[in-house]
């Protein structure tokens, strides 16, 4: 079983922003370049952080077969290094494992059945265990099975279609929804996790912030009204300055 790696306790080490792998590099060449850069930097975190801004470019440049190989052999390794734990959480998990209160195993769930106020889980390895509670931490499911009512309506009506690997909706390079017939709908834009598949890094705040900013610019350019601030006449002409009031010299009668 795999767990996320930990962040550094200190924050002095920064990603090497000069590391930009070639968009057309093969998956094997990309792995070799990543390992070499990690060894040279002294901390693999710097290399991972340096690659992150280029991940979507690399993903879009991969062939379908390369994407499938990455998903099968490399995606989990990337995820546990990319999505890291806070150091204090890593310390707590390590303590729980040493005490025997937490076990991490590699397996697949084959079936879940209700049993005596809990659940009986059958794993692909054939092992069966009973648990008081189950928490699903696997992330969003695949479409259309995991679609909410809004997304399911878009799919059922043909307004949208599932994207690569059925992780999200199919969109073009600007995040515009693609319908069942393959036409781009310029009126519907997708931001965030529903771009998964068309993009790889699309669930964290930096990427969502960038997508929202790009969408704002797109909507601004297509607006029928001028959103620039207007200047009124009073703001372009200065009012005449009044002379300062002179202090009064009148005295009250005795």
mmCIF file of N, CA, C and O in Angstrom, residues 96-183:
data_model
loop_
_atom_site.group_PDB
_atom_site.id
_atom_site.type_symbol
_atom_site.label_atom_id
_atom_site.label_comp_id
_atom_site.label_asym_id
_atom_site.label_seq_id
_atom_site.Cartn_x
_atom_site.Cartn_y
_atom_site.Cartn_z
ATOM 1 N N UNK A 96 0.926 5.679 14.651
ATOM 2 C CA UNK A 96 -0.188 4.726 14.658
ATOM 3 C C UNK A 96 0.226 3.388 14.056
ATOM 4 O O UNK A 96 -0.173 2.328 14.545
ATOM 5 N N UNK A 97 1.044 3.430 13.026
ATOM 6 C CA UNK A 97 1.499 2.184 12.404
ATOM 7 C C UNK A 97 2.446 1.436 13.331
ATOM 8 O O UNK A 97 2.386 0.201 13.431
ATOM 9 N N UNK A 98 3.322 2.154 14.022
ATOM 10 C CA UNK A 98 4.249 1.507 14.946
ATOM 11 C C UNK A 98 3.508 0.873 16.110
ATOM 12 O O UNK A 98 3.927 -0.168 16.626
ATOM 13 N N UNK A 99 2.389 1.490 16.529
ATOM 14 C CA UNK A 99 1.595 0.950 17.628
ATOM 15 C C UNK A 99 0.676 -0.181 17.187
ATOM 16 O O UNK A 99 0.013 -0.801 18.014
ATOM 17 N N UNK A 100 0.602 -0.432 15.874
ATOM 18 C CA UNK A 100 -0.257 -1.496 15.382
ATOM 19 C C UNK A 100 -1.712 -1.098 15.276
ATOM 20 O O UNK A 100 -2.587 -1.966 15.083
ATOM 21 N N UNK A 101 -1.995 0.205 15.360
ATOM 22 C CA UNK A 101 -3.382 0.678 15.285
ATOM 23 C C UNK A 101 -3.789 1.041 13.863
ATOM 24 O O UNK A 101 -4.968 1.263 13.588
ATOM 25 N N UNK A 102 -2.839 1.107 12.963
ATOM 26 C CA UNK A 102 -3.114 1.415 11.559
ATOM 27 C C UNK A 102 -2.334 0.455 10.678
ATOM 28 O O UNK A 102 -1.128 0.277 10.852
ATOM 29 N N UNK A 103 -3.034 -0.174 9.744
ATOM 30 C CA UNK A 103 -2.405 -1.091 8.803
ATOM 31 C C UNK A 103 -2.648 -0.584 7.385
ATOM 32 O O UNK A 103 -3.772 -0.218 7.031
ATOM 33 N N UNK A 104 -1.613 -0.567 6.595
ATOM 34 C CA UNK A 104 -1.708 -0.128 5.195
ATOM 35 C C UNK A 104 -1.420 -1.335 4.318
ATOM 36 O O UNK A 104 -0.345 -1.934 4.405
ATOM 37 N N UNK A 105 -2.404 -1.696 3.488
ATOM 38 C CA UNK A 105 -2.270 -2.888 2.646
ATOM 39 C C UNK A 105 -2.628 -2.537 1.205
ATOM 40 O O UNK A 105 -3.460 -1.660 0.949
ATOM 41 N N UNK A 106 -2.033 -3.243 0.288
ATOM 42 C CA UNK A 106 -2.351 -3.099 -1.128
ATOM 43 C C UNK A 106 -3.333 -4.197 -1.523
ATOM 44 O O UNK A 106 -3.042 -5.389 -1.377
ATOM 45 N N UNK A 107 -4.526 -3.779 -1.990
ATOM 46 C CA UNK A 107 -5.541 -4.751 -2.395
ATOM 47 C C UNK A 107 -6.648 -4.008 -3.132
ATOM 48 O O UNK A 107 -6.598 -2.776 -3.256
ATOM 49 N N UNK A 108 -7.625 -4.738 -3.593
ATOM 50 C CA UNK A 108 -8.799 -4.154 -4.239
ATOM 51 C C UNK A 108 -10.051 -4.691 -3.570
ATOM 52 O O UNK A 108 -10.096 -5.863 -3.169
ATOM 53 N N UNK A 109 -11.057 -3.825 -3.454
ATOM 54 C CA UNK A 109 -12.328 -4.241 -2.860
ATOM 55 C C UNK A 109 -13.148 -4.966 -3.916
ATOM 56 O O UNK A 109 -13.436 -4.416 -4.993
ATOM 57 N N UNK A 110 -13.538 -6.208 -3.605
ATOM 58 C CA UNK A 110 -14.357 -6.993 -4.532
ATOM 59 C C UNK A 110 -15.834 -6.898 -4.196
ATOM 60 O O UNK A 110 -16.677 -6.879 -5.093
ATOM 61 N N UNK A 111 -16.156 -6.832 -2.895
ATOM 62 C CA UNK A 111 -17.569 -6.769 -2.494
ATOM 63 C C UNK A 111 -17.668 -6.226 -1.078
ATOM 64 O O UNK A 111 -16.748 -6.392 -0.263
ATOM 65 N N UNK A 112 -18.794 -5.563 -0.790
ATOM 66 C CA UNK A 112 -19.083 -5.054 0.553
ATOM 67 C C UNK A 112 -20.505 -5.481 0.904
ATOM 68 O O UNK A 112 -21.450 -5.215 0.153
ATOM 69 N N UNK A 113 -20.649 -6.123 2.047
ATOM 70 C CA UNK A 113 -21.959 -6.594 2.495
ATOM 71 C C UNK A 113 -22.186 -6.137 3.931
ATOM 72 O O UNK A 113 -21.257 -6.090 4.740
ATOM 73 N N UNK A 114 -23.440 -5.813 4.247
ATOM 74 C CA UNK A 114 -23.807 -5.436 5.614
ATOM 75 C C UNK A 114 -23.664 -6.656 6.522
ATOM 76 O O UNK A 114 -24.021 -7.767 6.150
ATOM 77 N N UNK A 115 -23.155 -6.398 7.741
ATOM 78 C CA UNK A 115 -22.941 -7.518 8.660
ATOM 79 C C UNK A 115 -22.877 -7.014 10.087
ATOM 80 O O UNK A 115 -21.932 -6.308 10.463
ATOM 81 N N UNK A 116 -23.894 -7.351 10.899
ATOM 82 C CA UNK A 116 -23.881 -7.084 12.341
ATOM 83 C C UNK A 116 -23.549 -5.632 12.674
ATOM 84 O O UNK A 116 -22.632 -5.342 13.447
ATOM 85 N N UNK A 117 -24.273 -4.714 12.084
ATOM 86 C CA UNK A 117 -24.076 -3.309 12.400
ATOM 87 C C UNK A 117 -22.840 -2.705 11.773
ATOM 88 O O UNK A 117 -22.517 -1.547 12.021
ATOM 89 N N UNK A 118 -22.144 -3.458 10.962
ATOM 90 C CA UNK A 118 -20.952 -2.960 10.282
ATOM 91 C C UNK A 118 -20.957 -3.405 8.840
ATOM 92 O O UNK A 118 -21.994 -3.419 8.183
ATOM 93 N N UNK A 119 -19.817 -3.762 8.344
ATOM 94 C CA UNK A 119 -19.714 -4.193 6.953
ATOM 95 C C UNK A 119 -18.665 -5.286 6.831
ATOM 96 O O UNK A 119 -17.634 -5.249 7.496
ATOM 97 N N UNK A 120 -18.957 -6.245 5.984
ATOM 98 C CA UNK A 120 -18.012 -7.306 5.678
ATOM 99 C C UNK A 120 -17.454 -7.035 4.281
ATOM 100 O O UNK A 120 -18.193 -6.925 3.312
ATOM 101 N N UNK A 121 -16.136 -6.920 4.213
ATOM 102 C CA UNK A 121 -15.476 -6.556 2.956
ATOM 103 C C UNK A 121 -14.710 -7.758 2.432
ATOM 104 O O UNK A 121 -13.919 -8.370 3.153
ATOM 105 N N UNK A 122 -14.967 -8.068 1.187
ATOM 106 C CA UNK A 122 -14.223 -9.125 0.509
ATOM 107 C C UNK A 122 -13.252 -8.478 -0.465
ATOM 108 O O UNK A 122 -13.656 -7.655 -1.301
ATOM 109 N N UNK A 123 -11.980 -8.817 -0.338
ATOM 110 C CA UNK A 123 -10.946 -8.229 -1.172
ATOM 111 C C UNK A 123 -10.620 -9.139 -2.347
ATOM 112 O O UNK A 123 -10.907 -10.337 -2.324
ATOM 113 N N UNK A 124 -10.015 -8.549 -3.368
ATOM 114 C CA UNK A 124 -9.670 -9.307 -4.569
ATOM 115 C C UNK A 124 -8.687 -10.434 -4.262
ATOM 116 O O UNK A 124 -8.658 -11.454 -4.955
ATOM 117 N N UNK A 125 -7.905 -10.271 -3.214
ATOM 118 C CA UNK A 125 -6.935 -11.305 -2.835
ATOM 119 C C UNK A 125 -7.620 -12.513 -2.192
ATOM 120 O O UNK A 125 -6.973 -13.536 -1.950
ATOM 121 N N UNK A 126 -8.925 -12.382 -1.896
ATOM 122 C CA UNK A 126 -9.653 -13.465 -1.259
ATOM 123 C C UNK A 126 -9.846 -13.259 0.233
ATOM 124 O O UNK A 126 -10.625 -13.975 0.867
ATOM 125 N N UNK A 127 -9.138 -12.294 0.813
ATOM 126 C CA UNK A 127 -9.252 -12.029 2.247
ATOM 127 C C UNK A 127 -10.592 -11.358 2.535
ATOM 128 O O UNK A 127 -11.071 -10.524 1.775
ATOM 129 N N UNK A 128 -11.219 -11.721 3.652
ATOM 130 C CA UNK A 128 -12.477 -11.128 4.088
ATOM 131 C C UNK A 128 -12.313 -10.601 5.496
ATOM 132 O O UNK A 128 -11.800 -11.305 6.376
ATOM 133 N N UNK A 129 -12.744 -9.361 5.725
ATOM 134 C CA UNK A 129 -12.651 -8.760 7.056
ATOM 135 C C UNK A 129 -13.921 -7.974 7.342
ATOM 136 O O UNK A 129 -14.621 -7.518 6.426
ATOM 137 N N UNK A 130 -14.185 -7.806 8.633
ATOM 138 C CA UNK A 130 -15.340 -7.037 9.067
ATOM 139 C C UNK A 130 -14.870 -5.705 9.637
ATOM 140 O O UNK A 130 -13.877 -5.649 10.376
ATOM 141 N N UNK A 131 -15.599 -4.628 9.311
ATOM 142 C CA UNK A 131 -15.252 -3.297 9.782
ATOM 143 C C UNK A 131 -16.498 -2.612 10.347
ATOM 144 O O UNK A 131 -17.615 -2.841 9.876
ATOM 145 N N UNK A 132 -16.272 -1.781 11.351
ATOM 146 C CA UNK A 132 -17.386 -1.028 11.931
ATOM 147 C C UNK A 132 -17.827 0.099 11.010
ATOM 148 O O UNK A 132 -19.006 0.480 10.984
ATOM 149 N N UNK A 133 -16.901 0.658 10.259
ATOM 150 C CA UNK A 133 -17.232 1.764 9.345
ATOM 151 C C UNK A 133 -16.249 1.749 8.187
ATOM 152 O O UNK A 133 -15.118 1.268 8.309
ATOM 153 N N UNK A 134 -16.688 2.271 7.067
ATOM 154 C CA UNK A 134 -15.862 2.370 5.860
ATOM 155 C C UNK A 134 -15.896 3.821 5.372
ATOM 156 O O UNK A 134 -16.971 4.416 5.242
ATOM 157 N N UNK A 135 -14.741 4.368 5.110
ATOM 158 C CA UNK A 135 -14.630 5.726 4.575
ATOM 159 C C UNK A 135 -14.007 5.637 3.186
ATOM 160 O O UNK A 135 -12.886 5.135 3.035
ATOM 161 N N UNK A 136 -14.728 6.105 2.185
ATOM 162 C CA UNK A 136 -14.238 6.063 0.806
ATOM 163 C C UNK A 136 -13.389 7.303 0.545
ATOM 164 O O UNK A 136 -13.899 8.418 0.482
ATOM 165 N N UNK A 137 -12.095 7.110 0.389
ATOM 166 C CA UNK A 137 -11.165 8.214 0.133
ATOM 167 C C UNK A 137 -10.539 8.113 -1.253
ATOM 168 O O UNK A 137 -9.436 8.611 -1.487
ATOM 169 N N UNK A 138 -11.227 7.462 -2.176
ATOM 170 C CA UNK A 138 -10.665 7.224 -3.501
ATOM 171 C C UNK A 138 -10.880 8.389 -4.453
ATOM 172 O O UNK A 138 -10.406 8.347 -5.587
ATOM 173 N N UNK A 139 -11.617 9.417 -4.020
ATOM 174 C CA UNK A 139 -11.825 10.569 -4.886
ATOM 175 C C UNK A 139 -13.036 10.408 -5.779
ATOM 176 O O UNK A 139 -13.802 9.439 -5.657
ATOM 177 N N UNK A 140 -13.238 11.342 -6.702
ATOM 178 C CA UNK A 140 -14.417 11.296 -7.584
ATOM 179 C C UNK A 140 -14.434 10.025 -8.426
ATOM 180 O O UNK A 140 -13.394 9.534 -8.868
ATOM 181 N N UNK A 141 -15.628 9.497 -8.647
ATOM 182 C CA UNK A 141 -15.777 8.316 -9.478
ATOM 183 C C UNK A 141 -15.826 8.684 -10.958
ATOM 184 O O UNK A 141 -15.674 9.839 -11.344
ATOM 185 N N UNK A 142 -16.042 7.695 -11.778
ATOM 186 C CA UNK A 142 -16.097 7.907 -13.222
ATOM 187 C C UNK A 142 -17.526 8.221 -13.668
ATOM 188 O O UNK A 142 -18.502 7.764 -13.058
ATOM 189 N N UNK A 143 -17.614 8.974 -14.736
ATOM 190 C CA UNK A 143 -18.907 9.305 -15.330
ATOM 191 C C UNK A 143 -19.312 8.190 -16.304
ATOM 192 O O UNK A 143 -18.449 7.519 -16.866
ATOM 193 N N UNK A 144 -20.616 7.981 -16.488
ATOM 194 C CA UNK A 144 -21.730 8.735 -15.907
ATOM 195 C C UNK A 144 -22.192 8.221 -14.554
ATOM 196 O O UNK A 144 -23.065 8.816 -13.945
ATOM 197 N N UNK A 145 -21.619 7.100 -14.067
ATOM 198 C CA UNK A 145 -22.111 6.501 -12.827
ATOM 199 C C UNK A 145 -22.027 7.462 -11.651
ATOM 200 O O UNK A 145 -22.911 7.492 -10.791
ATOM 201 N N UNK A 146 -20.960 8.291 -11.600
ATOM 202 C CA UNK A 146 -20.761 9.191 -10.457
ATOM 203 C C UNK A 146 -21.303 10.594 -10.712
ATOM 204 O O UNK A 146 -21.024 11.510 -9.942
ATOM 205 N N UNK A 147 -22.082 10.771 -11.775
ATOM 206 C CA UNK A 147 -22.567 12.110 -12.132
ATOM 207 C C UNK A 147 -23.635 12.591 -11.163
ATOM 208 O O UNK A 147 -24.513 11.824 -10.749
ATOM 209 N N UNK A 148 -23.558 13.887 -10.799
ATOM 210 C CA UNK A 148 -24.631 14.489 -10.016
ATOM 211 C C UNK A 148 -25.775 14.827 -10.975
ATOM 212 O O UNK A 148 -25.647 14.696 -12.198
ATOM 213 N N UNK A 149 -26.938 15.260 -10.462
ATOM 214 C CA UNK A 149 -28.093 15.513 -11.344
ATOM 215 C C UNK A 149 -27.811 16.495 -12.468
ATOM 216 O O UNK A 149 -28.299 16.308 -13.593
ATOM 217 N N UNK A 150 -27.037 17.549 -12.201
ATOM 218 C CA UNK A 150 -26.751 18.529 -13.243
ATOM 219 C C UNK A 150 -25.925 17.908 -14.366
ATOM 220 O O UNK A 150 -26.265 18.030 -15.552
ATOM 221 N N UNK A 151 -24.846 17.228 -14.008
ATOM 222 C CA UNK A 151 -23.980 16.613 -15.018
ATOM 223 C C UNK A 151 -24.718 15.507 -15.753
ATOM 224 O O UNK A 151 -24.596 15.361 -16.972
ATOM 225 N N UNK A 152 -25.497 14.722 -15.021
ATOM 226 C CA UNK A 152 -26.248 13.648 -15.673
ATOM 227 C C UNK A 152 -27.241 14.219 -16.683
ATOM 228 O O UNK A 152 -27.440 13.662 -17.768
ATOM 229 N N UNK A 153 -27.854 15.363 -16.345
ATOM 230 C CA UNK A 153 -28.771 15.994 -17.285
ATOM 231 C C UNK A 153 -28.062 16.444 -18.549
ATOM 232 O O UNK A 153 -28.583 16.289 -19.657
ATOM 233 N N UNK A 154 -26.862 17.005 -18.404
ATOM 234 C CA UNK A 154 -26.095 17.420 -19.574
ATOM 235 C C UNK A 154 -25.758 16.231 -20.466
ATOM 236 O O UNK A 154 -25.839 16.305 -21.698
ATOM 237 N N UNK A 155 -25.396 15.109 -19.840
ATOM 238 C CA UNK A 155 -25.047 13.917 -20.610
ATOM 239 C C UNK A 155 -26.281 13.300 -21.266
ATOM 240 O O UNK A 155 -26.252 12.921 -22.442
ATOM 241 N N UNK A 156 -27.364 13.201 -20.512
ATOM 242 C CA UNK A 156 -28.583 12.585 -21.051
ATOM 243 C C UNK A 156 -29.149 13.388 -22.217
ATOM 244 O O UNK A 156 -29.684 12.811 -23.176
ATOM 245 N N UNK A 157 -29.048 14.718 -22.127
ATOM 246 C CA UNK A 157 -29.597 15.578 -23.184
ATOM 247 C C UNK A 157 -28.636 15.752 -24.359
ATOM 248 O O UNK A 157 -28.990 16.415 -25.341
ATOM 249 N N UNK A 158 -27.440 15.208 -24.255
ATOM 250 C CA UNK A 158 -26.481 15.336 -25.339
ATOM 251 C C UNK A 158 -25.778 16.671 -25.383
ATOM 252 O O UNK A 158 -25.021 16.949 -26.318
ATOM 253 N N UNK A 159 -26.018 17.500 -24.363
ATOM 254 C CA UNK A 159 -25.366 18.809 -24.310
ATOM 255 C C UNK A 159 -23.873 18.645 -24.032
ATOM 256 O O UNK A 159 -23.046 19.450 -24.450
ATOM 257 N N UNK A 160 -23.522 17.598 -23.324
ATOM 258 C CA UNK A 160 -22.130 17.289 -23.033
ATOM 259 C C UNK A 160 -21.862 15.816 -23.235
ATOM 260 O O UNK A 160 -22.792 15.019 -23.461
ATOM 261 N N UNK A 161 -20.598 15.427 -23.152
ATOM 262 C CA UNK A 161 -20.220 14.027 -23.245
ATOM 263 C C UNK A 161 -19.038 13.782 -22.317
ATOM 264 O O UNK A 161 -18.361 14.729 -21.899
ATOM 265 N N UNK A 162 -18.807 12.525 -21.997
ATOM 266 C CA UNK A 162 -17.709 12.210 -21.094
ATOM 267 C C UNK A 162 -16.372 12.441 -21.790
ATOM 268 O O UNK A 162 -16.240 12.257 -22.998
ATOM 269 N N UNK A 163 -15.391 12.836 -20.991
ATOM 270 C CA UNK A 163 -14.067 13.096 -21.506
ATOM 271 C C UNK A 163 -13.189 11.858 -21.437
ATOM 272 O O UNK A 163 -13.663 10.747 -21.153
ATOM 273 N N UNK A 164 -11.885 12.028 -21.658
ATOM 274 C CA UNK A 164 -10.964 10.891 -21.631
ATOM 275 C C UNK A 164 -11.024 10.116 -20.316
ATOM 276 O O UNK A 164 -11.048 10.716 -19.242
ATOM 277 N N UNK A 165 -11.107 8.804 -20.411
ATOM 278 C CA UNK A 165 -11.128 7.885 -19.267
ATOM 279 C C UNK A 165 -12.368 8.069 -18.387
ATOM 280 O O UNK A 165 -12.408 7.557 -17.269
ATOM 281 N N UNK A 166 -13.343 8.847 -18.872
ATOM 282 C CA UNK A 166 -14.614 9.075 -18.174
ATOM 283 C C UNK A 166 -14.411 9.698 -16.785
ATOM 284 O O UNK A 166 -15.218 9.521 -15.884
ATOM 285 N N UNK A 167 -13.334 10.457 -16.621
ATOM 286 C CA UNK A 167 -13.093 11.135 -15.344
ATOM 287 C C UNK A 167 -13.930 12.394 -15.217
ATOM 288 O O UNK A 167 -14.287 12.808 -14.119
ATOM 289 N N UNK A 168 -14.179 13.036 -16.318
ATOM 290 C CA UNK A 168 -14.893 14.313 -16.291
ATOM 291 C C UNK A 168 -15.618 14.521 -17.606
ATOM 292 O O UNK A 168 -15.868 13.575 -18.365
ATOM 293 N N UNK A 169 -15.947 15.780 -17.877
ATOM 294 C CA UNK A 169 -16.620 16.131 -19.119
ATOM 295 C C UNK A 169 -15.594 16.458 -20.190
ATOM 296 O O UNK A 169 -14.482 16.916 -19.891
ATOM 297 N N UNK A 170 -15.971 16.253 -21.437
ATOM 298 C CA UNK A 170 -15.073 16.561 -22.546
ATOM 299 C C UNK A 170 -15.108 18.065 -22.811
ATOM 300 O O UNK A 170 -16.191 18.648 -22.969
ATOM 301 N N UNK A 171 -13.952 18.687 -22.839
ATOM 302 C CA UNK A 171 -13.855 20.127 -23.069
ATOM 303 C C UNK A 171 -12.734 20.396 -24.063
ATOM 304 O O UNK A 171 -11.852 19.558 -24.274
ATOM 305 N N UNK A 172 -12.773 21.595 -24.662
ATOM 306 C CA UNK A 172 -11.680 21.972 -25.543
ATOM 307 C C UNK A 172 -10.572 22.626 -24.726
ATOM 308 O O UNK A 172 -10.609 22.634 -23.487
ATOM 309 N N UNK A 173 -9.564 23.173 -25.395
ATOM 310 C CA UNK A 173 -8.427 23.746 -24.688
ATOM 311 C C UNK A 173 -8.746 24.962 -23.846
ATOM 312 O O UNK A 173 -7.945 25.358 -22.999
ATOM 313 N N UNK A 174 -9.937 25.553 -24.056
ATOM 314 C CA UNK A 174 -10.360 26.719 -23.272
ATOM 315 C C UNK A 174 -11.390 26.351 -22.199
ATOM 316 O O UNK A 174 -11.947 27.243 -21.552
ATOM 317 N N UNK A 175 -11.646 25.064 -22.035
ATOM 318 C CA UNK A 175 -12.604 24.637 -21.021
ATOM 319 C C UNK A 175 -14.047 24.697 -21.464
ATOM 320 O O UNK A 175 -14.949 24.542 -20.644
ATOM 321 N N UNK A 176 -14.302 24.883 -22.767
ATOM 322 C CA UNK A 176 -15.672 24.934 -23.258
ATOM 323 C C UNK A 176 -16.202 23.524 -23.479
ATOM 324 O O UNK A 176 -15.495 22.657 -23.989
ATOM 325 N N UNK A 177 -17.450 23.315 -23.095
ATOM 326 C CA UNK A 177 -18.048 21.981 -23.141
ATOM 327 C C UNK A 177 -18.218 21.500 -24.580
ATOM 328 O O UNK A 177 -18.595 22.265 -25.471
ATOM 329 N N UNK A 178 -17.937 20.223 -24.815
ATOM 330 C CA UNK A 178 -18.128 19.594 -26.118
ATOM 331 C C UNK A 178 -19.331 18.667 -26.017
ATOM 332 O O UNK A 178 -19.434 17.853 -25.102
ATOM 333 N N UNK A 179 -20.274 18.806 -26.968
ATOM 334 C CA UNK A 179 -21.505 18.024 -26.889
ATOM 335 C C UNK A 179 -21.329 16.639 -27.495
ATOM 336 O O UNK A 179 -20.241 16.261 -27.949
ATOM 337 N N UNK A 180 -22.428 15.894 -27.516
ATOM 338 C CA UNK A 180 -22.382 14.502 -27.972
ATOM 339 C C UNK A 180 -21.928 14.378 -29.418
ATOM 340 O O UNK A 180 -21.262 13.395 -29.793
ATOM 341 N N UNK A 181 -22.250 15.379 -30.228
ATOM 342 C CA UNK A 181 -21.881 15.341 -31.644
ATOM 343 C C UNK A 181 -20.471 15.846 -31.903
ATOM 344 O O UNK A 181 -20.014 15.843 -33.044
ATOM 345 N N UNK A 182 -19.784 16.303 -30.852
ATOM 346 C CA UNK A 182 -18.421 16.791 -31.021
ATOM 347 C C UNK A 182 -18.320 18.275 -31.274
ATOM 348 O O UNK A 182 -17.240 18.780 -31.616
ATOM 349 N N UNK A 183 -19.424 19.010 -31.105
ATOM 350 C CA UNK A 183 -19.422 20.454 -31.306
ATOM 351 C C UNK A 183 -19.116 21.179 -30.005
ATOM 352 O O UNK A 183 -19.552 20.761 -28.929
#
